[in-house]
Amino acid sequence: MLEQIIEGLFLTLRVDTFAFMAIGLFGGMLVGALPGFTTLMAMAILLPISFFLDPVVGIPFLLGVYKGGIFGGSIPAILVSMPGTGAAVATTADGYQLTKKGKSRKALDMALFSSVFGDTASDIFTLLMIVPIAYLVLQFGPPEIFAILTMSVVIVAVTAGKNPLKGLIMLAFGLWISFIGSDPIGGMERFTFGLFELRGGIPLLPLLIGLFALPEIVKIVGRTNVGEASVATILGERLTLAEFKRCLRTICRSTVIGTCIGIIPGLGQMVAAVMGYTAAKNASPVKENFGKGELEGVAAAEAANNAVNGPTMVPLLTLGIPGDNVTAILLGAFVAQGLRPGPTLFSEQGPVVFGILIAMVFANLMFLVIGYLSIPAFARIITIRSNLLVPLVTMFAVAGAYVYRSNPNDIIVLAIFGVIGIIASAAKFEVMPLVMGFILGVPLERAFGQSLSLANGEILQFAIFERPAMVAILVATPFLAWMLRKKMYAD
Amino acid sequence: MVKKAELYVTSGIAVMSVLALVFLNDLIAKQKMIFGQPSIEPDLFPALTISCLLLLVGGLMVKIIFFAETEVFDDQDNEEAEDQSYYRIGSYFAAMLAYGIFLDDLGFVISSCLLVAFISFLLGSRSFVQTLALAVIAPVALYVVSTRGLKVHLPELDVIERAIQTVFQVLGLS
């Protein structure tokens, strides 16, 4: 393992890796800072760029967008009480109050330092834990894999929105879409309606851009104040070392919370931020100051939401399960690069994967420097009008869907999934379970088929006496999903 | 508004599911028995999934029709959704589809120029110079970065490709 880590380190130490990571961080902060433009949208649109770069350049570039975007979202949350991303919702509570008191610079500095701390600590945890977890996963057979995949998709579906039924419907719909093409075991055609173009299945990239980016763009297009801009100013002194030290305990607590939440598929940054904030408030001797401009509130939310970033890679790389919508996009990047996530990934492509994980740690250090120097510039970006940006974003989205296969049909697929995303949004259905169902449909069906083969017709006997772990996971799934849902909505 | 949309969506999925289950044999090719009995028929997992989907949709429809008061939606969201400019959204999608259709024939630069200019105008930009600058610079920059930097193929007319090539030669960059 140590050899692979060292080899990965040398693979990462390239000028182009650092240059593209810096571009990604800058781009992510830019998009995150623009209210209405989400990190998810940016990642979906920039995903095709990563296909044409080396894996140790392209994937760190996307990770840069991700990390930069999560922090970028806190800039408008603090300055104009308008969270740039969902993850920054908890930051708004105290961040904007600090701005009203003329301490916006302190709040932004605290957001940056706690983000970098949380992110770096969780990335190091990921780097150390991922191989033992992958080794454990290697001991699993198809029945256990089937049970774990089922548990993951059910948790994501049930926790995706207010109504668990809607999440489960979208999950089943996503599975159905994954059936289009050839079946993974016998290679027989399914739901192709005789169309040659559908034999290879629905392409992932236009589906992701269509479902994640187009509905967001259309929301901006539909707004009446599209040409208006917000006013943002940075005031006050910088954060002092004493203030940072005072919040260090809170930052560490939030980092642990965010790291634990990151490993569980489906919960994501917003839940981590809210839970980190609530825990900090409960532990504080000055509870009453929370929500009125308490620096600890900003630190708690930001450390927690950024600590999710690293651990989401654990289920992604060891089992191929994307923990949230951003990692679903990262999965697309891995697959396009010929890196098929799963327990064997480390034996087949160990140095490359470690190179990517090490790049995540370097990205945090770059993020600290770029963020510290460029906060004032990003504060001005909030004032850029959407009517200048939407045309460019649209051009990127459509060209991005086209370039991967140079197939004009992909633009039609993009538009179809864009419409599905818009309809889902109008009827308050979350699209994440659909994407999870689509991505995990093939491995789920393969594991299901292999498990049936192993059972040799004696399904119950096989499950209870030979595969008790599978039964335990399947039985625990509804209870775990219910508990997580309860916890999520209680906070 | 949301309740109606929910009902339409669930009804649509229900109809699709019923049709899929009825015509499943026609929609899925039969397994060929070349290497003996397959471990799983190609229609088994889809049939299970679509049946579950139908049950879930049925449950949601019952909930929407009979227990609608349990669903609490944000009124502000409804108002926002109703206030959305359908004209702008429709025009936006029409422009995007036209872009997809004419991309091969007009080439990337010209079709992107037209798309960017149209959307800028649609979103209220009335500065001719600003719109023109955005519509020309952005597609050309993206084309050059994609084809020269990332070595990606984008459809382009020979005339424009030659013009860009000439500019590169003059600048000594080719």
XYZ file of C-alpha atoms in Angstrom:
665
model
C 0.000 0.000 0.000
C 2.804 2.387 0.944
C 4.445 1.791 -2.436
C 1.200 2.608 -4.189
C 0.787 5.793 -2.150
C 4.328 6.925 -3.015
C 3.768 6.079 -6.690
C 0.489 8.008 -6.527
C 2.293 10.985 -4.983
C 4.753 11.097 -7.894
C 1.893 10.788 -10.391
C 0.244 13.830 -8.803
C 3.322 16.046 -8.722
C 2.728 17.448 -12.188
C 2.387 21.067 -13.211
C -0.778 20.400 -15.221
C -2.465 18.668 -12.257
C -1.904 21.731 -10.086
C -2.801 24.147 -12.876
C -6.111 22.402 -13.606
C -6.874 22.064 -9.886
C -6.336 25.808 -9.493
C -8.632 26.469 -12.477
C -11.202 24.104 -10.960
C -11.026 25.776 -7.537
C -11.316 29.200 -9.096
C -14.195 28.115 -11.334
C -15.957 26.385 -8.436
C -15.688 29.458 -6.213
C -16.949 31.601 -9.068
C -20.005 29.443 -9.668
C -20.649 28.892 -5.952
C -20.524 32.649 -5.377
C -23.222 33.287 -7.971
C -26.660 32.839 -6.394
C -28.707 30.485 -8.570
C -25.686 28.808 -10.142
C -24.899 25.607 -8.257
C -21.735 23.543 -7.873
C -23.687 20.601 -9.241
C -24.514 22.522 -12.406
C -20.873 23.533 -12.824
C -19.638 19.983 -12.334
C -22.173 18.534 -14.767
C -21.206 21.092 -17.403
C -17.448 20.810 -16.870
C -17.483 16.999 -16.657
C -16.687 16.506 -20.385
C -13.446 18.509 -20.014
C -12.149 15.884 -17.584
C -12.658 13.131 -20.188
C -9.953 14.584 -22.397
C -7.344 14.920 -19.669
C -5.278 12.297 -17.831
C -7.131 10.780 -14.834
C -4.716 12.445 -12.380
C -5.437 15.797 -14.033
C -9.109 15.572 -15.044
C -10.554 14.170 -11.825
C -8.613 16.558 -9.500
C -9.896 19.363 -11.775
C -13.487 18.294 -10.997
C -12.635 17.880 -7.316
C -11.334 21.447 -7.386
C -14.669 22.641 -8.787
C -16.450 20.685 -6.034
C -14.353 22.040 -3.152
C -14.296 25.580 -4.500
C -18.037 25.519 -5.118
C -18.933 24.437 -1.589
C -16.904 27.313 -0.127
C -18.027 29.729 -2.863
C -21.626 29.152 -1.788
C -20.860 30.622 1.616
C -19.786 33.999 0.115
C -23.288 35.190 -0.874
C -24.682 33.389 2.215
C -22.544 35.639 4.430
C -22.695 38.836 2.373
C -26.275 38.992 1.117
C -28.037 36.222 3.106
C -28.526 34.225 -0.074
C -26.829 30.804 0.080
C -25.060 30.104 -3.205
C -25.439 26.353 -2.579
C -27.688 24.239 -0.351
C -24.680 23.371 1.801
C -24.357 27.026 2.856
C -27.870 27.286 4.304
C -26.664 26.904 7.918
C -23.886 29.452 7.298
C -26.479 32.130 6.512
C -27.828 32.151 10.082
C -24.745 33.688 11.714
C -22.774 34.773 8.646
C -25.233 37.429 7.541
C -25.678 38.698 11.118
C -21.891 39.204 11.258
C -22.085 41.151 7.991
C -24.798 43.370 9.519
C -22.428 44.032 12.423
C -19.676 45.068 9.969
C -17.662 41.860 10.478
C -18.129 40.179 7.118
C -14.392 39.792 6.564
C -14.058 37.825 9.825
C -16.983 35.599 8.837
C -15.518 34.909 5.378
C -12.081 34.142 6.837
C -13.624 31.800 9.398
C -15.618 30.084 6.635
C -12.427 29.602 4.618
C -10.237 28.318 7.461
C -12.835 25.974 8.907
C -13.670 24.672 5.399
C -10.017 23.901 4.700
C -9.529 22.309 8.135
C -12.617 20.094 7.826
C -11.833 19.140 4.249
C -8.162 18.294 4.877
C -8.841 16.213 7.990
C -11.569 14.215 6.255
C -9.411 13.709 3.130
C -6.576 12.289 5.240
C -9.097 10.002 6.971
C -10.293 8.850 3.545
C -6.761 8.202 2.340
C -5.996 6.020 5.373
C -9.310 4.181 5.603
C -10.132 3.454 1.993
C -7.840 0.425 1.527
C -8.975 -1.482 4.660
C -12.589 -0.840 3.617
C -11.867 -2.000 0.047
C -10.211 -5.147 1.473
C -13.311 -5.808 3.578
C -15.542 -5.323 0.529
C -13.403 -7.827 -1.407
C -14.582 -10.535 1.001
C -18.188 -9.952 -0.088
C -19.899 -12.164 -2.645
C -22.735 -11.179 -5.037
C -25.490 -11.637 -2.386
C -23.806 -9.214 0.032
C -23.057 -6.767 -2.780
C -26.723 -6.956 -3.811
C -27.797 -6.258 -0.211
C -25.409 -3.292 0.176
C -26.443 -1.780 -3.163
C -30.104 -2.194 -2.210
C -29.483 -0.566 1.172
C -27.687 2.380 -0.454
C -30.323 3.103 -3.069
C -33.159 2.762 -0.553
C -31.458 5.147 1.911
C -30.851 7.691 -0.852
C -34.465 7.418 -2.059
C -36.057 7.622 1.380
C -33.950 10.562 2.566
C -34.074 12.475 -0.736
C -37.095 14.647 -0.016
C -40.132 15.318 2.135
C -42.055 12.353 0.739
C -40.246 8.964 0.818
C -42.774 7.464 -1.634
C -41.702 9.974 -4.255
C -38.050 9.089 -3.722
C -38.779 5.383 -4.122
C -40.814 6.048 -7.288
C -37.920 7.988 -8.789
C -35.538 5.192 -7.813
C -37.680 2.557 -9.560
C -38.001 4.870 -12.575
C -34.208 5.253 -12.690
C -33.797 1.470 -12.557
C -36.256 1.195 -15.442
C -34.208 3.650 -17.517
C -31.106 1.545 -16.809
C -32.875 -1.458 -18.430
C -32.919 0.314 -21.812
C -30.312 -1.330 -24.040
C -28.852 -4.799 -23.558
C -29.378 -6.844 -20.403
C -26.160 -7.255 -18.391
C -26.288 -11.058 -18.188
C -27.568 -12.438 -21.501
C -27.082 -9.345 -23.682
C -30.694 -9.398 -24.906
C -32.327 -6.178 -26.138
C -34.738 -4.469 -23.760
C -37.003 -1.426 -24.246
C -35.137 -0.327 -27.404
C -38.273 -0.234 -29.606
C -36.059 -1.574 -32.399
C -33.962 1.603 -32.438
C -30.291 0.943 -33.102
C -29.298 4.096 -31.194
C -30.763 2.704 -27.959
C -28.923 -0.640 -28.057
C -25.973 0.767 -26.127
C -28.311 2.168 -23.484
C -28.870 5.769 -22.414
C -25.560 7.688 -22.269
C -24.694 8.880 -18.752
C -23.286 12.313 -19.588
C -26.323 13.904 -21.347
C -28.523 12.338 -18.649
C -26.491 13.979 -15.872
C -26.294 17.384 -17.578
C -29.977 17.222 -18.499
C -31.200 16.277 -15.028
C -28.845 18.389 -12.928
C -27.924 21.452 -15.012
C -30.880 22.238 -17.294
C -33.582 22.545 -14.595
C -31.316 24.968 -12.689
C -30.687 27.044 -15.828
C -34.392 27.078 -16.651
C -35.178 28.330 -13.130
C -32.889 31.305 -13.786
C -34.388 31.845 -17.248
C -37.875 31.853 -15.713
C -37.050 34.436 -13.072
C -38.342 37.931 -13.656
C -35.339 39.698 -12.082
C -32.790 37.935 -14.254
C -30.985 41.125 -15.194
C -30.760 42.526 -11.679
C -27.727 42.230 -9.450
C -27.219 42.059 -5.676
C -25.075 44.494 -3.783
C -22.279 43.029 -1.667
C -19.540 44.657 0.350
C -16.766 43.306 2.535
C -16.269 45.128 5.800
C -14.238 44.859 8.964
C -11.001 43.334 10.125
C -9.544 39.955 9.365
C -9.944 36.954 11.675
C -7.434 36.765 14.522
C -5.580 33.639 15.687
C -7.269 33.888 19.093
C -10.715 33.816 17.462
C -9.762 30.789 15.390
C -8.386 28.978 18.461
C -11.613 29.701 20.352
C -13.558 27.908 17.608
C -11.116 25.018 17.135
C -13.061 22.614 19.372
C -16.236 23.317 17.396
C -14.382 22.877 14.107
C -13.026 19.469 15.227
C -16.486 18.329 16.365
C -18.061 19.395 13.073
C -15.280 17.680 11.133
C -16.071 14.377 12.853
C -19.812 14.845 12.205
C -19.225 15.699 8.535
C -16.837 12.767 8.075
C -19.348 10.272 9.499
C -22.173 11.681 7.383
C -20.014 11.603 4.252
C -19.594 7.820 4.459
C -23.369 7.259 4.506
C -24.853 7.515 1.009
C -27.625 10.022 0.485
C -27.177 12.487 3.339
C -24.715 15.047 1.963
C -23.418 18.489 2.905
C -26.646 20.177 3.854
C -27.469 17.589 6.524
C -23.877 17.723 7.798
C -23.937 21.525 8.000
C -27.224 21.594 9.897
C -26.144 18.796 12.264
C -22.748 20.414 12.872
C -24.425 23.746 13.581
C -26.996 22.180 15.942
C -24.284 20.241 17.819
C -22.195 23.411 18.222
C -25.186 25.344 19.484
C -26.107 22.634 22.005
C -22.525 22.404 23.277
C -21.984 26.146 23.549
C -22.238 28.012 26.874
C -23.583 30.984 24.880
C -26.394 29.239 22.993
C -28.394 32.446 22.837
C -25.720 34.080 20.630
C -26.261 31.550 17.835
C -28.239 33.076 15.016
C -27.234 36.569 16.119
C -23.731 36.696 14.649
C -21.638 34.043 16.426
C -18.366 33.104 14.677
C -18.656 29.562 16.035
C -21.888 29.141 14.066
C -20.095 29.871 10.797
C -17.181 27.597 11.771
C -19.476 24.703 12.726
C -21.501 24.771 9.521
C -18.553 25.245 7.169
C -16.271 22.608 8.759
C -19.108 20.067 8.711
C -20.210 20.625 5.110
C -16.656 20.479 3.761
C -15.738 17.409 5.848
C -18.297 15.467 3.798
C -16.247 15.837 0.584
C -13.545 13.233 1.257
C -15.535 10.403 2.842
C -18.134 10.398 0.014
C -15.297 8.876 -2.018
C -15.257 5.787 0.250
C -18.543 4.184 -0.948
C -17.860 5.539 -4.442
C -14.418 3.980 -4.881
C -14.918 0.755 -2.916
C -18.443 -0.171 -4.015
C -19.203 2.118 -6.941
C -21.999 3.752 -4.911
C -22.231 7.516 -5.391
C -23.134 9.001 -2.014
C -24.712 12.132 -3.474
C -25.404 13.891 -6.764
C -21.886 15.352 -6.983
C -20.246 11.951 -6.557
C -22.642 10.603 -9.198
C -20.960 13.048 -11.574
C -17.518 11.988 -10.312
C -18.494 8.371 -10.997
C -19.151 9.392 -14.610
C -15.646 10.858 -14.754
C -14.057 7.713 -13.290
C -15.912 5.407 -15.681
C -15.057 7.571 -18.704
C -11.387 7.381 -17.687
C -11.543 3.573 -17.617
C -11.423 3.456 -13.805
C -14.369 1.284 -12.791
C -15.013 1.895 -9.063
C -15.242 -1.255 -6.939
C -13.089 -3.251 -4.517
C -10.678 -4.384 -7.261
C -9.954 -0.809 -8.320
C -7.058 -0.556 -5.854
C -5.312 -3.697 -7.079
C -5.832 -2.731 -10.736
C -5.256 1.038 -10.640
C -3.927 1.674 -7.117
C -1.332 4.392 -7.881
C -3.761 6.408 -10.034
C -6.473 6.264 -7.362
C -4.040 7.217 -4.615
C -2.742 9.985 -6.860
C -6.283 11.364 -7.095
C -6.790 11.089 -3.317
C -3.467 12.817 -2.626
C -4.441 15.541 -5.089
C -7.521 16.155 -2.916
C -5.229 17.033 0.009
C -3.063 19.308 -2.165
C -6.220 20.943 -3.493
C -7.084 22.019 0.055
C -3.749 23.787 0.490
C -4.190 25.554 -2.840
C -7.739 26.377 -1.844
C -6.446 28.111 1.306
C -4.115 30.366 -0.691
C -6.520 31.061 -3.571
C -9.422 31.654 -1.206
C -7.466 33.972 1.112
C -6.263 36.160 -1.751
C -9.404 36.206 -3.846
C -12.308 36.621 -1.400
C -12.757 40.345 -2.216
C -12.844 39.596 -5.948
C -15.464 36.873 -5.497
C -17.594 39.191 -3.420
C -17.852 41.443 -6.479
C -18.777 38.480 -8.680
C -22.125 38.270 -6.897
C -23.019 41.401 -8.823
C -22.586 39.834 -12.285
C -25.897 39.726 -14.123
C -27.349 36.352 -15.067
C -28.170 37.438 -18.603
C -24.439 37.396 -19.328
C -23.845 34.014 -17.766
C -26.865 31.913 -18.781
C -26.022 31.972 -22.542
C -22.475 30.812 -21.794
C -23.624 28.100 -19.408
C -26.120 26.846 -22.005
C -23.430 26.725 -24.687
C -21.164 24.731 -22.340
C -24.002 22.342 -21.436
C -25.002 21.531 -25.008
C -21.460 21.392 -26.376
C -20.467 19.259 -23.381
C -23.210 16.735 -24.062
C -22.131 16.565 -27.709
C -18.353 16.275 -27.507
C -17.999 12.982 -25.664
C -19.352 10.838 -28.517
C -19.733 13.520 -31.243
C -23.282 12.279 -31.589
C -26.097 14.801 -32.218
C -28.560 12.289 -30.691
C -26.977 13.051 -27.326
C -28.365 16.598 -27.557
C -31.849 15.102 -27.934
C -31.191 12.873 -24.894
C -30.020 15.997 -23.032
C -33.237 17.865 -23.899
C -35.435 14.865 -22.929
C -33.776 14.516 -19.535
C -33.841 18.299 -19.107
C -37.629 18.160 -19.548
C -37.861 15.195 -17.132
C -35.844 17.195 -14.585
C -38.069 20.251 -14.981
C -41.282 18.208 -14.652
C -39.842 16.417 -11.603
C -38.913 19.744 -10.045
C -42.399 21.194 -10.702
C -44.049 18.164 -9.066
C -41.501 18.169 -6.179
C -39.838 14.871 -7.090
C -36.093 14.676 -6.367
C -33.974 13.512 -9.322
C -31.093 12.089 -7.241
C -32.820 8.681 -6.628
C -33.447 8.444 -10.382
C -29.749 8.980 -11.086
C -28.776 6.449 -8.399
C -31.203 3.899 -9.862
C -29.828 4.494 -13.341
C -26.180 4.189 -12.272
C -26.618 1.206 -9.955
C -29.266 -0.589 -12.061
C -26.775 -2.741 -13.967
C -24.600 -3.813 -10.985
C -27.746 -4.407 -8.933
C -29.282 -6.660 -11.581
C -25.987 -8.489 -12.116
C -25.594 -9.149 -8.376
C -29.249 -10.237 -8.210
C -28.784 -12.698 -11.103
C -25.550 -14.109 -9.662
C -27.189 -14.514 -6.243
C -30.083 -16.454 -7.812
C -27.568 -18.681 -9.596
C -25.747 -19.372 -6.346
C -29.039 -20.162 -4.605
C -29.798 -22.800 -7.262
C -33.540 -22.551 -6.727
C -33.405 -22.767 -2.890
C -33.576 -19.023 -2.288
C -34.813 -18.924 1.325
C -32.588 -21.737 2.545
C -29.578 -20.219 0.792
C -30.221 -16.745 2.199
C -30.851 -17.772 5.816
C -28.239 -20.504 6.290
C -25.479 -19.573 3.867
C -25.710 -15.793 3.563
C -26.891 -14.429 6.934
C -24.996 -11.144 6.307
C -27.165 -10.486 3.262
C -30.336 -11.158 5.247
C -29.122 -8.942 8.101
C -28.380 -6.032 5.749
C -31.699 -6.378 3.914
C -33.667 -6.585 7.183
C -31.791 -3.601 8.629
C -32.347 -1.453 5.512
C -35.878 -0.131 6.240
C -35.032 0.545 9.899
C -31.802 2.327 9.023
C -33.530 4.373 6.318
C -36.321 5.306 8.735
C -33.839 6.277 11.483
C -31.721 8.419 9.159
C -34.799 10.090 7.753
C -36.096 10.836 11.230
C -32.743 12.257 12.308
C -32.389 14.259 9.103
C -35.757 15.972 9.342
C -35.562 16.395 13.119
C -32.466 18.580 12.642
C -50.587 23.711 -8.714
C -48.098 21.258 -7.202
C -50.859 18.767 -6.367
C -52.023 18.870 -9.990
C -48.478 18.426 -11.273
C -47.969 15.520 -8.864
C -51.145 13.884 -10.050
C -50.220 14.284 -13.724
C -46.740 12.870 -13.139
C -47.919 9.891 -11.090
C -50.749 9.161 -13.570
C -48.266 9.296 -16.439
C -45.885 6.882 -14.705
C -48.791 4.598 -13.791
C -49.987 4.419 -17.418
C -46.434 3.755 -18.635
C -45.959 1.018 -16.028
C -49.218 -0.742 -16.891
C -48.420 -0.608 -20.616
C -44.889 -1.889 -19.973
C -46.172 -4.829 -17.926
C -48.847 -5.690 -20.510
C -46.420 -5.554 -23.440
C -43.346 -6.805 -21.561
C -42.914 -9.812 -23.867
C -42.767 -7.520 -26.900
C -40.462 -4.992 -25.280
C -37.865 -7.507 -24.098
C -36.204 -10.030 -26.404
C -36.376 -13.664 -25.305
C -33.242 -15.337 -23.987
C -31.619 -17.685 -26.519
C -30.969 -21.171 -25.121
C -27.506 -21.598 -26.647
C -25.532 -22.244 -23.486
C -28.266 -23.883 -21.416
C -30.697 -22.372 -18.935
C -29.776 -18.750 -18.094
C -29.382 -17.795 -14.428
C -31.968 -15.044 -14.780
C -34.462 -14.308 -17.545
C -33.931 -10.829 -19.078
C -37.472 -9.812 -18.124
C -37.402 -10.947 -14.463
C -35.713 -7.936 -12.867
C -37.579 -5.380 -15.054
C -40.895 -7.094 -14.260
C -40.160 -6.951 -10.519
C -39.040 -3.322 -10.691
C -41.974 -2.115 -12.776
C -44.441 -3.986 -10.537
C -42.914 -2.276 -7.487
C -43.094 1.049 -9.328
C -46.776 0.497 -10.049
C -47.472 -0.297 -6.390
C -45.586 2.806 -5.220
C -47.354 5.030 -7.755
C -50.698 3.583 -6.641
C -49.821 4.370 -3.028
C -48.837 7.929 -3.880
C -51.996 8.494 -5.921
C -54.136 7.341 -3.000
C -52.188 9.697 -0.744
C -52.578 12.652 -3.121
C -56.290 12.098 -3.750
C -57.459 11.171 -0.247
C -54.850 12.606 2.115
C -53.744 15.713 0.246
C -53.826 17.836 3.411
C -50.879 15.899 4.813
C -48.681 17.295 2.046
C -47.563 20.737 3.073
C -46.006 22.836 0.363
C -44.449 26.208 0.523
C -46.888 28.746 -0.887
C -44.045 30.944 -1.980
C -42.709 28.121 -4.147
C -46.120 27.765 -5.811
C -46.281 31.455 -6.536
C -42.767 31.397 -7.908
C -43.610 28.460 -10.139
C -46.742 30.231 -11.397
C -44.824 33.435 -11.985
C -42.257 31.755 -14.176
C -42.188 33.084 -17.662
C -43.331 30.159 -19.781
C -42.680 32.146 -22.927
C -39.020 32.575 -22.050
C -38.603 28.943 -21.040
C -40.328 27.718 -24.211
C -38.174 29.958 -26.391
C -35.085 28.834 -24.520
C -35.815 25.166 -25.198
C -36.697 25.865 -28.836
C -33.341 27.636 -29.245
C -31.504 24.724 -27.648
C -33.212 22.169 -29.874
C -32.523 24.282 -32.966
C -28.898 24.430 -31.858
C -28.775 20.635 -31.669
C -30.375 20.263 -35.089
C -28.191 22.805 -36.918
C -24.919 22.184 -35.085
C -23.549 19.831 -37.751
C -24.673 21.996 -40.691
C -23.749 25.474 -39.423
C -20.725 24.419 -37.420
C -20.002 25.063 -33.746
C -18.944 28.710 -33.923
C -21.855 30.089 -35.969
C -24.560 28.067 -34.199
C -23.110 28.951 -30.784
C -22.912 32.663 -31.748
C -26.589 32.599 -32.684
C -27.539 30.688 -29.516
C -25.628 33.008 -27.187
C -26.965 36.138 -28.895
C -30.552 34.855 -28.829
C -30.466 33.844 -25.149
C -28.799 37.118 -24.132
C -31.554 39.022 -25.924
C -34.222 36.740 -24.424
C -32.930 37.486 -20.919
C -33.111 41.224 -21.408
C -29.701 42.216 -22.693
C -30.243 45.229 -24.987
C -26.666 46.371 -25.405
C -25.738 45.495 -28.978
C -21.988 45.759 -28.420
C -22.069 43.649 -25.260
C -24.246 40.947 -26.836
C -22.114 40.842 -29.991
C -18.878 40.665 -28.019
C -20.206 37.856 -25.848
C -21.667 35.976 -28.824
C -18.433 36.091 -30.819
C -15.684 35.837 -28.218
C -17.134 33.024 -26.090
C -17.805 30.452 -28.871
C -14.498 31.169 -30.631
C -12.596 30.885 -27.336
C -14.355 27.635 -26.430
C -13.752 26.237 -29.913
C -10.041 27.061 -29.813
C -9.559 25.713 -26.267
C -11.489 22.516 -27.072
C -9.929 21.703 -30.425
C -6.381 22.963 -29.819
C -6.003 22.548 -26.061
C -8.099 19.488 -25.267
C -7.885 17.918 -28.771
C -11.655 17.461 -28.861
C -13.609 17.234 -32.094
C -16.263 19.886 -32.635
C -18.137 20.194 -35.937
C -16.977 23.245 -37.901
C -17.245 24.696 -41.403
C -14.046 24.512 -43.442
C -14.068 28.306 -43.952
C -14.012 29.051 -40.242
C -11.514 26.303 -39.432
C -9.189 27.689 -42.150
C -9.634 31.247 -40.845
C -8.713 30.151 -37.308
C -5.788 28.160 -38.664
C -4.585 31.256 -40.551
C -4.807 33.393 -37.421
C -2.772 30.774 -35.546
C -0.167 30.718 -38.316
C 0.100 34.516 -38.325
C 0.558 34.457 -34.552
C 3.094 31.635 -34.899
C 1.045 29.287 -32.689
C 0.233 26.465 -35.109
